[in-house]
Short mmCIF file of C-alpha atoms in Angstrom, two decimals:
data_model
loop_
_atom_site.label_atom_id
_atom_site.label_comp_id
_atom_site.label_asym_id
_atom_site.label_seq_id
_atom_site.Cartn_x
_atom_site.Cartn_y
_atom_site.Cartn_z
CA MET D 1 -14.79 18.45 17.97
CA ARG D 2 -15.94 22.17 19.10
CA SER D 3 -13.94 23.75 21.74
CA ASP D 4 -14.19 24.04 25.65
CA SER D 5 -14.83 27.98 25.31
CA HIS D 6 -17.73 26.90 22.51
CA ILE D 7 -19.63 24.49 24.80
CA VAL D 8 -19.59 26.78 27.54
CA SER D 9 -20.86 29.74 26.06
CA ARG D 10 -23.40 27.15 24.54
CA ARG D 11 -24.46 25.86 27.88
CA ALA D 12 -24.36 29.74 29.08
CA LEU D 13 -26.91 30.45 26.29
CA LEU D 14 -29.45 27.42 27.05
CA CYS D 15 -29.37 29.05 31.05
CA VAL D 16 -30.22 31.85 29.81
CA GLY D 17 -33.10 30.47 27.69
CA LEU D 18 -34.47 29.03 31.32
CA GLY D 19 -33.90 32.10 32.98
CA VAL D 20 -36.04 34.33 30.35
CA GLY D 21 -39.00 31.76 30.64
CA THR D 22 -39.20 32.83 34.08
CA ALA D 23 -37.77 36.23 34.31
CA GLY D 24 -38.21 37.80 31.09
CA ILE D 25 -34.76 38.99 30.41
CA VAL D 26 -34.81 38.00 27.06
CA GLY D 27 -33.42 41.29 25.14
CA VAL D 28 -30.15 41.89 27.58
CA GLY D 29 -29.03 38.52 27.93
CA VAL D 30 -29.43 36.54 24.67
CA THR D 31 -27.80 39.46 22.62
CA ALA D 32 -24.59 38.97 24.48
CA LEU D 33 -24.62 35.54 24.40
CA THR D 34 -25.10 35.30 21.10
CA GLY D 35 -22.58 37.56 20.33
CA GLU D 36 -19.86 35.13 22.31
CA ASP D 37 -20.97 32.14 20.80
CA ALA D 38 -20.55 33.60 16.86
CA GLY D 39 -17.35 34.99 17.96
CA SER D 40 -15.77 31.67 19.28
CA GLY D 41 -16.20 29.71 16.27
CA GLY D 42 -15.91 25.89 16.04
CA GLY D 43 -12.55 24.29 15.39
CA GLY D 44 -11.41 21.41 13.88
CA SER D 45 -9.25 18.72 15.39
CA GLY D 46 -6.71 20.54 17.39
CA GLY D 47 -3.55 20.06 18.21
CA GLY D 48 -1.31 17.58 20.33
CA GLU D 49 0.56 14.27 18.95
CA PRO D 50 -1.18 10.87 17.98
CA ALA D 51 -2.53 8.93 20.99
CA PRO D 52 0.16 6.19 22.11
CA GLY D 53 -0.15 2.86 21.09
CA GLY D 54 -1.65 3.68 17.43
CA ALA D 55 -4.63 4.28 18.68
CA ALA D 56 -6.40 7.75 16.80
CA PRO D 57 -7.71 10.50 19.42
CA ASP D 58 -11.60 10.08 20.29
CA SER D 59 -11.76 13.84 18.76
CA TYR D 60 -11.53 12.03 15.28
CA ARG D 61 -12.81 8.65 15.94
CA LEU D 62 -15.94 10.42 17.17
CA ARG D 63 -16.57 12.20 13.91
CA PRO D 64 -19.68 10.47 11.43
CA LEU D 65 -17.22 11.27 8.71
CA ALA D 66 -13.53 12.40 8.28
CA GLY D 67 -13.87 16.00 6.99
CA GLU D 68 -16.66 17.10 9.44
CA THR D 69 -16.38 20.25 10.14
CA SER D 70 -18.44 22.42 13.10
CA MET D 71 -19.63 24.86 10.10
CA GLY D 72 -22.01 23.21 7.51
CA GLU D 73 -23.01 19.74 6.11
CA PRO D 74 -20.71 16.86 6.17
CA ALA D 75 -19.64 15.57 2.46
CA ALA D 76 -21.70 12.47 1.35
CA HIS D 77 -20.16 9.46 2.79
CA PRO D 78 -18.42 7.25 0.40
CA PRO D 79 -20.06 3.50 -0.02
CA VAL D 80 -18.34 0.31 1.19
CA HIS D 81 -16.23 -0.97 -1.98
CA THR D 82 -15.80 -4.45 -2.60
CA ARG D 83 -12.64 -3.53 -4.18
CA ALA D 84 -9.79 -0.30 -4.72
CA GLU D 85 -10.61 1.02 -8.41
CA SER D 86 -7.58 0.50 -10.79
CA THR D 87 -8.34 3.22 -13.10
CA LEU D 88 -9.65 6.41 -13.05
CA PRO D 89 -13.69 7.29 -13.45
CA ALA D 90 -14.77 7.41 -16.80
CA ALA D 91 -16.15 10.81 -16.58
CA ALA D 92 -12.41 11.87 -16.21
CA GLY D 93 -12.09 11.58 -20.23
CA GLY D 94 -9.46 12.33 -22.76
CA ARG D 95 -5.91 11.18 -22.54
CA VAL D 96 -5.45 11.61 -18.66
CA LEU D 97 -3.76 9.37 -16.09
CA ALA D 98 -2.89 9.35 -12.18
CA LEU D 99 0.73 9.62 -11.34
CA THR D 100 0.81 7.94 -7.80
CA PHE D 101 3.73 7.67 -5.09
CA ASP D 102 3.99 5.63 -2.23
CA ASP D 103 5.72 5.24 1.37
CA GLY D 104 6.68 8.63 1.61
CA PRO D 105 7.85 11.57 2.68
CA HIS D 106 11.42 10.71 2.21
CA PRO D 107 13.76 13.84 3.45
CA GLU D 108 15.70 13.59 0.56
CA HIS D 109 13.85 11.95 -2.66
CA THR D 110 10.69 13.52 -1.98
CA PRO D 111 11.97 16.88 -2.28
CA ARG D 112 13.57 15.86 -5.18
CA LEU D 113 10.38 14.49 -6.88
CA LEU D 114 8.39 17.66 -5.86
CA GLU D 115 11.05 19.59 -8.01
CA VAL D 116 10.63 18.04 -10.86
CA LEU D 117 6.70 17.68 -10.68
CA ARG D 118 6.58 21.63 -9.89
CA ARG D 119 9.16 21.94 -12.95
CA HIS D 120 6.84 19.84 -15.50
CA ASP D 121 3.58 21.72 -13.82
CA VAL D 122 2.00 18.15 -13.12
CA GLN D 123 0.19 17.01 -9.73
CA ALA D 124 0.23 13.63 -8.55
CA THR D 125 -0.91 11.66 -5.63
CA PHE D 126 1.47 10.94 -2.59
CA PHE D 127 0.02 7.96 -0.31
CA VAL D 128 2.07 8.50 2.89
CA VAL D 129 3.27 6.18 5.63
CA GLY D 130 1.91 7.49 8.91
CA GLU D 131 5.14 7.53 10.98
CA ASN D 132 7.38 8.89 8.00
CA ALA D 133 4.77 11.93 7.85
CA ALA D 134 5.36 12.24 11.32
CA ALA D 135 8.77 12.48 11.31
CA PHE D 136 8.55 14.85 8.13
CA PRO D 137 5.66 16.97 8.37
CA GLY D 138 6.96 19.92 6.56
CA LEU D 139 6.98 17.45 3.53
CA LEU D 140 3.22 17.34 3.46
CA ASN D 141 2.80 20.71 3.88
CA ALA D 142 4.93 21.11 0.62
CA MET D 143 3.17 18.41 -0.95
CA ALA D 144 -0.28 20.23 -0.28
CA ALA D 145 0.99 23.63 -1.20
CA ASP D 146 2.35 22.52 -5.01
CA GLY D 147 -1.88 21.49 -5.27
CA HIS D 148 -0.86 17.52 -4.89
CA VAL D 149 -3.24 14.90 -3.31
CA VAL D 150 -2.16 13.61 0.38
CA GLY D 151 -3.69 10.12 0.74
CA ASN D 152 -3.59 7.69 3.68
CA HIS D 153 -1.20 4.61 3.24
CA SER D 154 -1.48 3.17 6.83
CA TRP D 155 0.48 4.39 9.74
CA ALA D 156 3.37 1.71 9.81
CA HIS D 157 2.76 -0.39 6.33
CA ARG D 158 1.26 -3.44 8.03
CA THR D 159 -0.95 -5.59 5.87
CA LEU D 160 -4.16 -4.54 6.43
CA THR D 161 -5.73 -8.13 6.08
CA ARG D 162 -3.72 -9.54 8.63
CA MET D 163 -5.25 -7.17 11.44
CA ARG D 164 -8.21 -6.92 13.70
CA PRO D 165 -10.84 -4.68 11.99
CA SER D 166 -10.85 -2.51 15.64
CA ASP D 167 -6.59 -2.17 14.94
CA VAL D 168 -7.14 -1.18 11.40
CA ARG D 169 -9.28 1.48 12.39
CA ASP D 170 -6.85 2.69 14.84
CA ASP D 171 -4.18 2.32 12.17
CA LEU D 172 -6.00 4.36 9.41
CA GLY D 173 -7.31 6.69 11.49
CA ARG D 174 -4.43 7.77 13.51
CA THR D 175 -2.95 8.16 9.88
CA SER D 176 -6.02 10.33 8.87
CA GLU D 177 -5.79 12.38 12.25
CA LEU D 178 -2.18 13.44 11.48
CA ILE D 179 -2.71 14.28 7.92
CA ASP D 180 -5.59 16.58 8.93
CA ARG D 181 -3.93 17.90 11.48
CA VAL D 182 -0.89 19.05 9.36
CA VAL D 183 -2.51 20.08 5.99
CA GLY D 184 -5.83 20.89 7.65
CA THR D 185 -8.07 18.64 5.27
CA PRO D 186 -8.32 14.99 6.04
CA PRO D 187 -7.49 12.34 3.53
CA ARG D 188 -10.28 11.35 1.20
CA TRP D 189 -8.32 8.41 -0.43
CA CYS D 190 -6.24 5.46 0.77
CA ARG D 191 -4.35 2.94 -0.39
CA ALA D 192 -3.68 -0.61 1.47
CA PRO D 193 0.12 -1.87 2.00
CA TYR D 194 0.88 -4.48 -0.53
CA GLY D 195 -3.17 -3.25 -2.35
CA ALA D 196 -4.29 -5.70 0.19
CA TRP D 197 -8.13 -4.78 0.98
CA HIS D 198 -10.67 -7.29 2.49
CA PRO D 199 -14.30 -6.55 3.70
CA PRO D 200 -13.73 -5.12 7.12
CA SER D 201 -11.19 -2.73 6.10
CA LEU D 202 -12.85 -1.45 3.22
CA LYS D 203 -15.77 -0.86 5.69
CA VAL D 204 -13.33 1.09 7.65
CA CYS D 205 -11.81 3.16 4.92
CA ALA D 206 -15.30 3.98 4.01
CA ASP D 207 -16.47 4.87 7.83
CA LEU D 208 -12.89 7.39 7.68
CA GLY D 209 -14.93 9.06 4.77
CA MET D 210 -12.11 7.53 2.27
CA GLU D 211 -12.64 6.13 -0.97
CA PRO D 212 -9.89 2.83 -1.84
CA MET D 213 -7.48 3.43 -4.81
CA GLY D 214 -5.35 0.62 -6.66
CA TRP D 215 -3.26 0.76 -9.82
CA SER D 216 -3.14 -0.13 -13.45
CA VAL D 217 0.61 0.53 -14.23
CA ASP D 218 2.71 -1.16 -11.74
CA THR D 219 6.35 0.19 -12.82
CA HIS D 220 7.97 -1.98 -10.12
CA ASP D 221 10.32 0.79 -9.34
CA TRP D 222 10.87 -0.34 -5.93
CA THR D 223 13.12 -3.60 -7.16
CA ARG D 224 15.43 -0.43 -8.71
CA PRO D 225 15.29 -2.06 -12.39
CA GLY D 226 16.98 1.00 -13.84
CA THR D 227 15.85 4.52 -15.04
CA ALA D 228 15.02 3.64 -18.64
CA ARG D 229 13.06 0.19 -17.26
CA ILE D 230 10.82 2.71 -15.43
CA VAL D 231 10.28 5.21 -18.19
CA ARG D 232 9.10 1.97 -20.25
CA ALA D 233 7.08 0.99 -17.79
CA VAL D 234 4.74 3.86 -17.93
CA THR D 235 5.34 5.23 -21.53
CA ASP D 236 4.45 1.56 -23.05
CA ARG D 237 1.49 1.14 -21.02
CA ALA D 238 0.02 4.64 -20.65
CA THR D 239 -3.90 4.14 -21.45
CA PRO D 240 -6.65 7.01 -20.91
CA GLY D 241 -7.42 6.70 -17.25
CA ALA D 242 -4.58 4.69 -16.01
CA ILE D 243 -3.22 4.73 -12.47
CA VAL D 244 0.88 4.62 -12.11
CA LEU D 245 2.56 2.99 -9.14
CA GLN D 246 5.69 4.59 -8.12
CA HIS D 247 7.33 5.18 -4.86
CA ASP D 248 9.12 8.33 -3.12
CA GLY D 249 10.12 6.15 -0.21
CA GLY D 250 10.83 2.73 1.33
CA GLY D 251 14.16 3.04 -0.17
CA PRO D 252 16.47 4.34 -2.43
CA ARG D 253 14.29 6.42 -5.07
CA HIS D 254 16.78 7.95 -7.56
CA GLN D 255 15.76 5.88 -10.14
CA THR D 256 12.12 7.07 -9.91
CA VAL D 257 12.92 10.61 -9.45
CA ALA D 258 15.17 10.63 -12.66
CA ALA D 259 12.31 8.45 -14.54
CA VAL D 260 9.54 11.04 -13.93
CA ASP D 261 12.01 13.61 -14.83
CA ARG D 262 12.53 11.85 -18.22
CA TYR D 263 8.90 10.54 -19.25
CA LEU D 264 6.63 13.51 -18.08
CA PRO D 265 7.67 14.88 -21.56
CA LEU D 266 7.22 12.05 -23.21
CA LEU D 267 3.98 11.38 -22.12
CA ARG D 268 2.91 15.32 -22.86
CA ALA D 269 3.97 14.79 -26.72
CA HIS D 270 1.65 11.83 -27.30
CA GLY D 271 -1.27 13.87 -25.68
CA TYR D 272 -1.24 12.39 -21.84
CA THR D 273 -2.19 15.23 -18.85
CA CYS D 274 -1.20 13.86 -15.68
CA VAL D 275 -4.71 14.73 -13.32
CA ARG D 276 -5.79 14.43 -9.47
CA PRO D 277 -8.26 11.93 -8.87
CA GLN D 278 -11.77 13.31 -8.51
CA LEU D 279 -14.71 12.04 -6.38
#
């Protein structure tokens, strides 16, 4: 949404244009106001806390597409999918896979995981829960600063298929608004809690400018099976284009952090590269 000063200057310019037709003062009036208009610039969603009750602020919900700005053309609108893709697009090619982490950020486990990924020079995708992101916004900035993808994993990890479409829109929209406000870019990927999508939630996902993402390798790390079993789940099931599901929040994740540190050299030894998902 444009700032009030921008709107005022545009109205002033219109008034001058009308005056020009009758008074013939084009040169001075238009030049002065055009300069003011260019200087005010176009803003994003702006600051402020998320709207109470879980609803996204109108400034976000009124956008035709998440990610639109006042400068340039908006990106193409994602299609409404019938399901979430569980593997990377074939165009990715080669021995590549994507590491994804859900339910964070967590004040202890997420920083440790970020340090491990940084040491191995690997980028991943973090599907954050809105209420956790609101509590630890600095960790979202740390993710973005290291080049990781920040995705939408709902506001409070409620099952989308059991919610009214309007509530799904408020829930996902509120989370996207927060991510946009903190890191300066709205999320382009969304993962439904428990991977549970249905046609109404997939439509909301597309309306908010996001693509749904599933997974092909489930480490079951949330059950805390032990570091060795998490490592084997990844190395034994790694295939070109795989999307690996893990967690950095939602409970103790020491095993997950240790497993990532252990399996990344093994994946590299087998010719695998960890990549960010591409639209």
